[in-house]
PDB file of C-alpha atoms in Angstrom:
ATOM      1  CA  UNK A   1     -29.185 287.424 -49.086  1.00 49.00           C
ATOM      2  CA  UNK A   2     -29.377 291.459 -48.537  1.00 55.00           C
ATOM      3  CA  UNK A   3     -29.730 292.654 -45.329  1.00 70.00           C
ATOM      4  CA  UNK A   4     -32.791 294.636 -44.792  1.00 71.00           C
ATOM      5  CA  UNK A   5     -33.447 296.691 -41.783  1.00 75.00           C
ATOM      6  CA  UNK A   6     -37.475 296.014 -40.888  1.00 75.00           C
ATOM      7  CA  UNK A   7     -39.716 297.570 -38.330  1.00 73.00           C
ATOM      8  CA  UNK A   8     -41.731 295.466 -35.839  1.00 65.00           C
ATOM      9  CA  UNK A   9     -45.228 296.533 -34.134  1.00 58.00           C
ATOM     10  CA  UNK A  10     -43.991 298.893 -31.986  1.00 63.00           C
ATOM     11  CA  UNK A  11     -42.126 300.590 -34.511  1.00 65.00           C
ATOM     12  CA  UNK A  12     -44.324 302.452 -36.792  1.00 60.00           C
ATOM     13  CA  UNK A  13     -46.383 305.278 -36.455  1.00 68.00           C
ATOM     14  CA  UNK A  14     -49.901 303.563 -35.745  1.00 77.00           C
ATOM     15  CA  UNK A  15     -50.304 302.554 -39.536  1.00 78.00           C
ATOM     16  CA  UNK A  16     -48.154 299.303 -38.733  1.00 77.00           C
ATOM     17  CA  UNK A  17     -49.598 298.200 -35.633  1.00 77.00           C
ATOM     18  CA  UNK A  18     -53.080 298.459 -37.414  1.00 80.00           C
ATOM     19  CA  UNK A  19     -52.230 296.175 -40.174  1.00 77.00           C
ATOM     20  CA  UNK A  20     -50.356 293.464 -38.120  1.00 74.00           C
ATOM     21  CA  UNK A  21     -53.638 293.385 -36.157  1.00 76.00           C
ATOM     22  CA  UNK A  22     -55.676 292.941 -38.977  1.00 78.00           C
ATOM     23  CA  UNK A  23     -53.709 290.329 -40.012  1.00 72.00           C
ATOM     24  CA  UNK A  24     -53.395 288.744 -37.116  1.00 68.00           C
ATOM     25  CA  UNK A  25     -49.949 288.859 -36.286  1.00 64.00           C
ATOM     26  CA  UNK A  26     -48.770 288.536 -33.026  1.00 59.00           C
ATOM     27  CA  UNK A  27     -47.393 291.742 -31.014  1.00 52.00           C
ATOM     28  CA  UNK A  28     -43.404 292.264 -31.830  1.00 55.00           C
ATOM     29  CA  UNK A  29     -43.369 289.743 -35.078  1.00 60.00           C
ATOM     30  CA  UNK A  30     -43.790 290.705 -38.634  1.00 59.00           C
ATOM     31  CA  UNK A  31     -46.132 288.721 -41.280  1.00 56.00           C
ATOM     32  CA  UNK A  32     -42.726 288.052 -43.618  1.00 59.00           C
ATOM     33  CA  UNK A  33     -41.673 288.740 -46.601  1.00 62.00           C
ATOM     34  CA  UNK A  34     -42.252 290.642 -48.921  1.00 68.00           C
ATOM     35  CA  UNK A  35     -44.159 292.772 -45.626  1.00 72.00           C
ATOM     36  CA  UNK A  36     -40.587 292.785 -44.104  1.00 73.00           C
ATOM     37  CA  UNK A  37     -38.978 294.575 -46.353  1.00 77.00           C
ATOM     38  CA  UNK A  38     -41.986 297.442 -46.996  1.00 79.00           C
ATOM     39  CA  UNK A  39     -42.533 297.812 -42.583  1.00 79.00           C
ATOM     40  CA  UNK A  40     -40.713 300.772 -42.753  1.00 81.00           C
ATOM     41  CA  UNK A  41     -43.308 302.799 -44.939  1.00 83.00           C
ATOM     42  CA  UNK A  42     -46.329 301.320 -43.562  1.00 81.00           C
ATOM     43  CA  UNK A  43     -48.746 302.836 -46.056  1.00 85.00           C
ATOM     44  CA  UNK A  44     -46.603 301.195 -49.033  1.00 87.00           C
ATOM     45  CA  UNK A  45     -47.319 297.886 -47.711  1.00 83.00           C
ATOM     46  CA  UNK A  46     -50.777 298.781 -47.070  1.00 85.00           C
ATOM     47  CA  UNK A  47     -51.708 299.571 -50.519  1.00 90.00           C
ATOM     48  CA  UNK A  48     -49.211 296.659 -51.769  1.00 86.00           C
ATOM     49  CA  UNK A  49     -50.850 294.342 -49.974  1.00 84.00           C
ATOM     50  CA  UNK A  50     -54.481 295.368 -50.874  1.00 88.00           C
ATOM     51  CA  UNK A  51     -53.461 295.107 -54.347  1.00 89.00           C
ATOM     52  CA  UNK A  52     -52.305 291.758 -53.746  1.00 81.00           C
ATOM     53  CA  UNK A  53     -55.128 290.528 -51.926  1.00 83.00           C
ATOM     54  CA  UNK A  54     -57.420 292.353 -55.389  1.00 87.00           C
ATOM     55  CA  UNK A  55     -55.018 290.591 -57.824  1.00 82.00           C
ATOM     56  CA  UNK A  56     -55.117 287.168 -56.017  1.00 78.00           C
ATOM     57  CA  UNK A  57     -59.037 287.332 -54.916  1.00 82.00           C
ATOM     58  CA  UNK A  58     -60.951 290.481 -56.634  1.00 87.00           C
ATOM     59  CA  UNK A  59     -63.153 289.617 -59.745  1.00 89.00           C
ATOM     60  CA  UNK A  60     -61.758 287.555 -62.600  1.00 88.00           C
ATOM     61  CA  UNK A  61     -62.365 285.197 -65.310  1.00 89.00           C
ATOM     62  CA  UNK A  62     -60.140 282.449 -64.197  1.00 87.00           C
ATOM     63  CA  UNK A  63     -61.338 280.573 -60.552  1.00 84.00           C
ATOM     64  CA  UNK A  64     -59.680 280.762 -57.362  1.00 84.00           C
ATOM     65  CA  UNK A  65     -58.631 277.120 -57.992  1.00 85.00           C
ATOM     66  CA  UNK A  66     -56.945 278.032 -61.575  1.00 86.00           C
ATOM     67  CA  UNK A  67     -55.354 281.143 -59.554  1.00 89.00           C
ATOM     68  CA  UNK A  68     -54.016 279.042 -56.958  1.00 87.00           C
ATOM     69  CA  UNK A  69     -52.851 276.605 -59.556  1.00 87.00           C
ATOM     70  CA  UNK A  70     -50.713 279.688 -61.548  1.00 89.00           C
ATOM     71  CA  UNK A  71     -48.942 280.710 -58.069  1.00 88.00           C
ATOM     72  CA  UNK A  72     -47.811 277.187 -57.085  1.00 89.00           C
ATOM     73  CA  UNK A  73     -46.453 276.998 -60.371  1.00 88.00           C
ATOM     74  CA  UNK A  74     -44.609 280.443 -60.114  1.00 89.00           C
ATOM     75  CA  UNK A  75     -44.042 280.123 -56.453  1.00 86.00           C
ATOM     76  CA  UNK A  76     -42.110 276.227 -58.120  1.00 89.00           C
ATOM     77  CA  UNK A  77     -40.250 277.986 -60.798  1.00 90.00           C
ATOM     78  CA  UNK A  78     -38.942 280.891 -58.407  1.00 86.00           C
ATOM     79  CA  UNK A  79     -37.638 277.395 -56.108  1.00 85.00           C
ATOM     80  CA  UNK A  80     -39.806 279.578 -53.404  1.00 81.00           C
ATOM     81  CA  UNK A  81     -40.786 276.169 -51.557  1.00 82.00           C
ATOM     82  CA  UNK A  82     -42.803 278.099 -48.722  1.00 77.00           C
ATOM     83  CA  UNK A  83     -45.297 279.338 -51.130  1.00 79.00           C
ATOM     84  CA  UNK A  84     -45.459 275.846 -53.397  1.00 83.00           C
ATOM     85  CA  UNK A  85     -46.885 274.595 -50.605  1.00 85.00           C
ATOM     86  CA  UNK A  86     -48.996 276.982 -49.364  1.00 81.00           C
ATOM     87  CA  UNK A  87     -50.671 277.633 -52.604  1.00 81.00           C
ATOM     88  CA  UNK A  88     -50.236 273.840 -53.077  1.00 85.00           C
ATOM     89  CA  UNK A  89     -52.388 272.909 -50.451  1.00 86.00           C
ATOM     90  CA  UNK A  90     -54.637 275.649 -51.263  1.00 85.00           C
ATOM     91  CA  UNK A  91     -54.866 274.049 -54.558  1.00 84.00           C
ATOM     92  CA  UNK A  92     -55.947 270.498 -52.781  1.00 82.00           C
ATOM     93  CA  UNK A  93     -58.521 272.012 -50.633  1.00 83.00           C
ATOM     94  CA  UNK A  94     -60.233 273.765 -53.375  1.00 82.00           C
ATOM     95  CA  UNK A  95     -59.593 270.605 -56.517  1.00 79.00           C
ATOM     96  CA  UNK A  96     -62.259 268.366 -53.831  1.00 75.00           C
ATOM     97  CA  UNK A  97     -65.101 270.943 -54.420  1.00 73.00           C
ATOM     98  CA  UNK A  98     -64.100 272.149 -58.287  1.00 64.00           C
ATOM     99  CA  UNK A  99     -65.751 271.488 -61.769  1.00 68.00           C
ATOM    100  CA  UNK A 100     -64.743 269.849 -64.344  1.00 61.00           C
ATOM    101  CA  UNK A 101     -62.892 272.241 -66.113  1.00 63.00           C
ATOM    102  CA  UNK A 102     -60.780 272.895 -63.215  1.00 62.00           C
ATOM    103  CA  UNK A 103     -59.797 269.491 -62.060  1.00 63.00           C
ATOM    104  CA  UNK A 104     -58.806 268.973 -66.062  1.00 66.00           C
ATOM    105  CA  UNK A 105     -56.646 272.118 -65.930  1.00 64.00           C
ATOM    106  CA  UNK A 106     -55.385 270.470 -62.508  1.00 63.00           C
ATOM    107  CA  UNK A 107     -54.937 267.297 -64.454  1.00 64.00           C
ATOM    108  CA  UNK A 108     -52.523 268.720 -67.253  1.00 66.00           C
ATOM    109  CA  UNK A 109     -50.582 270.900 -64.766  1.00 60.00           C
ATOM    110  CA  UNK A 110     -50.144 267.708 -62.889  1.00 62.00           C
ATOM    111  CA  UNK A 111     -48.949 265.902 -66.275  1.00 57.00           C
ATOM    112  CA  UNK A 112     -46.849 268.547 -67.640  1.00 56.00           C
ATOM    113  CA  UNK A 113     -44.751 268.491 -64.222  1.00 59.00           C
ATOM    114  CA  UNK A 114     -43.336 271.176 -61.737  1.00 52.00           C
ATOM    115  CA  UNK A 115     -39.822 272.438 -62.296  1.00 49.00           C
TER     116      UNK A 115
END
């Protein structure tokens, strides 16, 4: 793995400390990757991370469960095992309160197997 120098709140020029706030993140710590690697341009992440949030949650014609469903299986193949099970369990929450269609999508993922 590459090292990659990262700024921390403190570091930026206002831009960073805003975001970490918003997201949360406790003074001096950094939300992780891939928002290490983009804290030194602050308005980069910004706009990488509203797109993400508008790719992942914006309008669509597949359901937050069938999204959730595609990144566990991505997050699987990549062997990324922190965000299997973070879009895993996201997955669980949302399969109790799905419809039908979903929990048979869920069904055939489940069948067909992670990598």
């Amino acid at each position: 793995m590459a090292w990659v120098r990262i700024a921390r709140s403190g570091d930026g020029d206002g831009a960073l400390e805003e975001f970490y706030d918003s997201m949360g993140v406790p003074f001096g710590t950094s939300p992780g990757s891939p928002y290490d690697e983009m804290s030194l341009n602050p308005h980069a992440l910004i706009a990488f991370h509203e797109l993400q949030r508008t790719l992942h949650y914006g309008a669509s014609d597949l359901t937050r469960l069938q999204r959730e469903m595609i990144a566990t299986y991505v997050s699987a193949l990549n062997r990324c095992l922190l965000w299997t099970l973070t879009h895993g369990r996201a997955v669980h929450a949302l399969s109790r309160r799905s419809d039908l269609a979903d929990k048979l999508m869920l069904a055939d993922l489940a069948h067909a197997g992670l990598p």
